[in-house]
Short mmCIF file of C-alpha atoms in Angstrom, two decimals:
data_model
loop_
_atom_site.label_atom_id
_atom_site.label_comp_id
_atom_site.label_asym_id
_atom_site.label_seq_id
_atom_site.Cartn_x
_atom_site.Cartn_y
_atom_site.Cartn_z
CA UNK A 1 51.09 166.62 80.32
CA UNK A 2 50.73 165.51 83.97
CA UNK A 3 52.46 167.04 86.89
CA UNK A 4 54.90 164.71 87.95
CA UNK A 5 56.05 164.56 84.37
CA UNK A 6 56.70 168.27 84.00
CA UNK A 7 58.36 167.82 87.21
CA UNK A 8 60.55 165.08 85.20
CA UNK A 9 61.00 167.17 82.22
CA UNK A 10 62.55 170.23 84.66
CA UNK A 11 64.90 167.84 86.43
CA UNK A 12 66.11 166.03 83.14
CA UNK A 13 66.73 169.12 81.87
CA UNK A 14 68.44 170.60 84.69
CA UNK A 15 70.82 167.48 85.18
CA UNK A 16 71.66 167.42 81.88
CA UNK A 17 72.68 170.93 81.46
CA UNK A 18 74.69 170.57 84.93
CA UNK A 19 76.58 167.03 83.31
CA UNK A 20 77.11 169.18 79.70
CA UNK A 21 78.69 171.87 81.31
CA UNK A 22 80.50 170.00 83.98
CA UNK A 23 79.02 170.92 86.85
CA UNK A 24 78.28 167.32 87.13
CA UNK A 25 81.84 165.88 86.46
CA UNK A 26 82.89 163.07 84.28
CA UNK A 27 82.76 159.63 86.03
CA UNK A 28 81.35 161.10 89.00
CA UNK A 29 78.72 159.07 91.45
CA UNK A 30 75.17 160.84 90.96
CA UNK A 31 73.81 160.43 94.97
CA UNK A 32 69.91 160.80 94.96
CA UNK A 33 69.75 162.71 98.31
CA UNK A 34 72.49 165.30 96.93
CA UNK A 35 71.28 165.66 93.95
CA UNK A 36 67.69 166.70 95.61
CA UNK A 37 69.01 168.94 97.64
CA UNK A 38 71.27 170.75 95.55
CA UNK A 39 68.83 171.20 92.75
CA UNK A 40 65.48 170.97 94.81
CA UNK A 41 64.07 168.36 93.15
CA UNK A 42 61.74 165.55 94.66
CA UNK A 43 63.04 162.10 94.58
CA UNK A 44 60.36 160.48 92.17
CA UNK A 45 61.09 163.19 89.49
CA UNK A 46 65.04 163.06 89.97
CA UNK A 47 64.56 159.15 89.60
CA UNK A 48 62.74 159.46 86.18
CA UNK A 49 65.22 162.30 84.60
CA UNK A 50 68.09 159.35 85.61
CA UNK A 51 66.53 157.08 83.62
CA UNK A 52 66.04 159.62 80.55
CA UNK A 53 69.68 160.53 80.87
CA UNK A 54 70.99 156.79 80.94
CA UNK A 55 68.72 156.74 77.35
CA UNK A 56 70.26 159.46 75.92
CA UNK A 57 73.86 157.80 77.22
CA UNK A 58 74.95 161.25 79.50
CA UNK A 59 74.64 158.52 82.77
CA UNK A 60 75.10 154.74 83.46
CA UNK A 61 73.78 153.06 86.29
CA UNK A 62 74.95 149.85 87.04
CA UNK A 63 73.61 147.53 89.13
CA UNK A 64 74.50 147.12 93.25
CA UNK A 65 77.33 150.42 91.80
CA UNK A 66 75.11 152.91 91.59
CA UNK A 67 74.84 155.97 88.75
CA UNK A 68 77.49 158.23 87.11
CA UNK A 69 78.15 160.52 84.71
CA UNK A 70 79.89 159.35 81.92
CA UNK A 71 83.18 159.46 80.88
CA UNK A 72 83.91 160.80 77.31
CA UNK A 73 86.81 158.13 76.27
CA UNK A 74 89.04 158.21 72.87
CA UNK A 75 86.90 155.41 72.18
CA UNK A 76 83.34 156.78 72.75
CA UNK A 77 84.76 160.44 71.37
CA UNK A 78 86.32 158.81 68.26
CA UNK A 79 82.99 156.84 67.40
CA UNK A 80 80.67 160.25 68.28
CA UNK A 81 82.96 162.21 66.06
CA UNK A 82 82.80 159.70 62.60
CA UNK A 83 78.97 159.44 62.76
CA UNK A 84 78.69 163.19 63.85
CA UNK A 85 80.75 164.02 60.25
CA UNK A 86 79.15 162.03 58.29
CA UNK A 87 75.17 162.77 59.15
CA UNK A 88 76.03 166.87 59.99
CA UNK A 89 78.07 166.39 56.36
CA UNK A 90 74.71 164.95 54.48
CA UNK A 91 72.22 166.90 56.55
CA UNK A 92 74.35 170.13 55.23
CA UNK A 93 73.88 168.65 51.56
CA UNK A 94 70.44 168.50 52.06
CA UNK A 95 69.88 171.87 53.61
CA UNK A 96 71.75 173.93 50.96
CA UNK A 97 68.79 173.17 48.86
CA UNK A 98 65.95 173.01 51.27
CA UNK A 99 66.70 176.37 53.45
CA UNK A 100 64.81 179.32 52.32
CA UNK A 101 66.63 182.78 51.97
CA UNK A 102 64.93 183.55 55.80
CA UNK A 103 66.36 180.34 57.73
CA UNK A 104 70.03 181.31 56.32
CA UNK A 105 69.70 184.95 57.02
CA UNK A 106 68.80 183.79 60.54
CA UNK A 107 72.04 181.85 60.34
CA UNK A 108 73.93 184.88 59.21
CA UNK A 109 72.61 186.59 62.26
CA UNK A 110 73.27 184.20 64.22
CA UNK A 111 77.29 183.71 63.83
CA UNK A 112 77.46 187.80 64.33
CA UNK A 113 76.01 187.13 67.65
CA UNK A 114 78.41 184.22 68.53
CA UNK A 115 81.06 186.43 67.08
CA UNK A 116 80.13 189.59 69.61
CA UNK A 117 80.04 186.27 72.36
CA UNK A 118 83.36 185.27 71.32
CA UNK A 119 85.12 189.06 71.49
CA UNK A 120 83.46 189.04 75.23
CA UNK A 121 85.09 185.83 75.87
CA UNK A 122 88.50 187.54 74.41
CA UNK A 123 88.68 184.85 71.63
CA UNK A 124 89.02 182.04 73.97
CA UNK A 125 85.68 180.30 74.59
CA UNK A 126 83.00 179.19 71.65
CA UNK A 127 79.90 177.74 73.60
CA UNK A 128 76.79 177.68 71.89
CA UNK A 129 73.53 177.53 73.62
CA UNK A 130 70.90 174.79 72.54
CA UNK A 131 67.69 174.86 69.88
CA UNK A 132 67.35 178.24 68.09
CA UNK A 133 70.95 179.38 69.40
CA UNK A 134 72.75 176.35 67.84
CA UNK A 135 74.22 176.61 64.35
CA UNK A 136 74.80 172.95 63.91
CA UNK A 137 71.11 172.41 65.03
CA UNK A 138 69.64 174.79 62.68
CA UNK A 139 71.52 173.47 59.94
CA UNK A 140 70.10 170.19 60.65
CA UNK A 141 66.52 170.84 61.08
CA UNK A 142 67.03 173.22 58.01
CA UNK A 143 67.80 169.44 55.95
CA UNK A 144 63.82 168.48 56.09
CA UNK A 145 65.01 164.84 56.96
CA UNK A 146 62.96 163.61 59.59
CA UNK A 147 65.33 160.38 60.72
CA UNK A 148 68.47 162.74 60.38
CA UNK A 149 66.54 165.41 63.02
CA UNK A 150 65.85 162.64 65.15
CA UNK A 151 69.37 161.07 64.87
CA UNK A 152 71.39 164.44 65.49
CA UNK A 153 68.59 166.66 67.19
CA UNK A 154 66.71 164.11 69.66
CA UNK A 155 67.92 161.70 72.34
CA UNK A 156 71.91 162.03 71.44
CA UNK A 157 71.98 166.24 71.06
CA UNK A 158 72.65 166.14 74.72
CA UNK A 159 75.89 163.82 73.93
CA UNK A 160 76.67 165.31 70.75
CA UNK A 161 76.71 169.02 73.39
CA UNK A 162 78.57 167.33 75.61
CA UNK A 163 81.28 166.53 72.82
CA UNK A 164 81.19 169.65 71.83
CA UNK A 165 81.53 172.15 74.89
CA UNK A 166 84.21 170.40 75.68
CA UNK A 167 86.21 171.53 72.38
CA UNK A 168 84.46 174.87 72.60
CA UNK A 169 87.30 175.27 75.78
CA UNK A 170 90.21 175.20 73.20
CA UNK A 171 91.58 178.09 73.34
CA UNK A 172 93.17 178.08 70.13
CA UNK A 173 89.69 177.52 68.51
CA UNK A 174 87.19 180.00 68.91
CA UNK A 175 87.53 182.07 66.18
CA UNK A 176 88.81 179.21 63.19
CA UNK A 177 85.64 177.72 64.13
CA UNK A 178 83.72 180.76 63.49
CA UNK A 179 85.32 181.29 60.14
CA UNK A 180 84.44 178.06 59.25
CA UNK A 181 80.59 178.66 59.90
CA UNK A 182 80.90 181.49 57.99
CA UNK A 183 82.34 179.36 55.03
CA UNK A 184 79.87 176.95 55.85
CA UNK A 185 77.00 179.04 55.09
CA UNK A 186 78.31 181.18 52.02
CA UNK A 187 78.17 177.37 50.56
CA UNK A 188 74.36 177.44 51.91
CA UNK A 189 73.01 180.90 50.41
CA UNK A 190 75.21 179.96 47.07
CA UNK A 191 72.82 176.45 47.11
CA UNK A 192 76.16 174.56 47.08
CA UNK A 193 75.35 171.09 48.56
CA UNK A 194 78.62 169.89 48.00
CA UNK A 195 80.63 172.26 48.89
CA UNK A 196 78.64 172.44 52.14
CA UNK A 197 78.78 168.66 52.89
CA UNK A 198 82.89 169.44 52.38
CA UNK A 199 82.85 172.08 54.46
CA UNK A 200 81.14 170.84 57.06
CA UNK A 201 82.78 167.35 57.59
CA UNK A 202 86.14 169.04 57.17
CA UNK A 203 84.54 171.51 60.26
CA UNK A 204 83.58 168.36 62.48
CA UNK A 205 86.87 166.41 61.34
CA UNK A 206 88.57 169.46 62.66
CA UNK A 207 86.82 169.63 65.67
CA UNK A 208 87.76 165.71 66.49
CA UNK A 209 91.16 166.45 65.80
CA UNK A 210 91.25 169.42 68.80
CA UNK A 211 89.30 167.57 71.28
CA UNK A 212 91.98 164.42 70.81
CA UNK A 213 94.98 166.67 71.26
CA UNK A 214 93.32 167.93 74.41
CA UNK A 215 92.60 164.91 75.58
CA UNK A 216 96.27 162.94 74.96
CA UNK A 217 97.96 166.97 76.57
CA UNK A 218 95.32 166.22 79.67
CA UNK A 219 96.48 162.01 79.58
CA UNK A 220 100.36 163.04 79.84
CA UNK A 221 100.11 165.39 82.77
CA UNK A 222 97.86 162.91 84.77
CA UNK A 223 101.15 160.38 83.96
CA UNK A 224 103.30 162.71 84.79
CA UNK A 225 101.46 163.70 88.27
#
């Protein structure tokens, strides 16, 4: 890999952890001299990683307006949300069978280190970190289906994050979710494909209907402001 596209691969990285978290804030104007600066990143490298972002659809840039981050609408959250329940639901299917006993121990082991995360957190905050750290991504990659990895673990896992650290921030969800990727993967070790498709849509069904309540509480105080 050349230089300058290592240096790419650093800054896309960077600016996409910074909009996923929301350091980088929803709608906001991405200005090329401020984002150098801040992150210490040279202009031809921070010009590439804004055009990988506006791929995987965490920026738009529109013409004589500039660049932003983008906003996560009803719309855009409603659409993530179906397509994210029903390819999680079938790449759960497909894993129940294809996981060996190691990949779900790993998965046991994994939720009683999100659990000790969660206790830190005092209940409130379920974040998980990307690759090896994220159930949903193991789970995935544990199908064997090479168009479902791409669709749910390549260009749109930094949406699909996105999505999901937001409702991660709901307080009243932490630990339900946990309990459900317990369920989750009982229905894994017990080779249950369809109780784990169940399971898991009913999970990411859940999930939608959190990050909608939060977002129609946040709509009615703007109003009311």
């Amino acid at each position: 890999m050349a230089h300058s596209e290592t240096l790419a691969d650093i800054a896309a990285y960077r600016l996409a952890q910074a909009i996923i978290t929301g350091d980088l804030a929803q709608g906001q104007k991405l200005n090329e001299v401020e984002l150098a600066e801040r992150y210490g990143m040279g202009r031809g490298p921070l010009r590439e990683a804004l055009r990988r972002l506006e791929g995987q659809r965490l920026v738009s840039h529109i013409p004589n307006a500039g660049t932003r981050v983008i906003v996560l609408d009803n719309k855009m959250l409603a659409e993530l949300y179906a397509v994210r329940e029903a390819l999680e639901g079938m790449a759960c299917r497909l894993a129940a069978h294809e996981m060996n006993d190691t990949e779900i121990a790993q998965l046991q082991g994994l939720l009683a280190q999100h659990e000790q995360q969660i206790e830190a957190q005092g209940g409130q905050v379920y974040a998980q970190s990307e690759g090896d750290l994220d159930f949903h991504y193991l789970i995935v990659r544990g199908s064997r289906n090479a168009l479902l990895i791409n669709l749910l673990g390549g260009e749109q896992y930094p949406l699909l994050r996105m999505c999901r650290y937001r409702s991660s921030r709901n307080a009243q969800r932490p630990r339900p979710a946990l309990a459900q990727h317990r369920h989750i993967v009982e229905a894994l070790a017990a080779r249950d494909g369809e109780l784990a498709e169940f399971l898991m849509r009913r999970h990411i069904h859940g999930a939608w209907q959190s990050i909608s309540a939060m977002i129609s509480a946040e709509n009615q105080v703007q109003e009311r402001s």
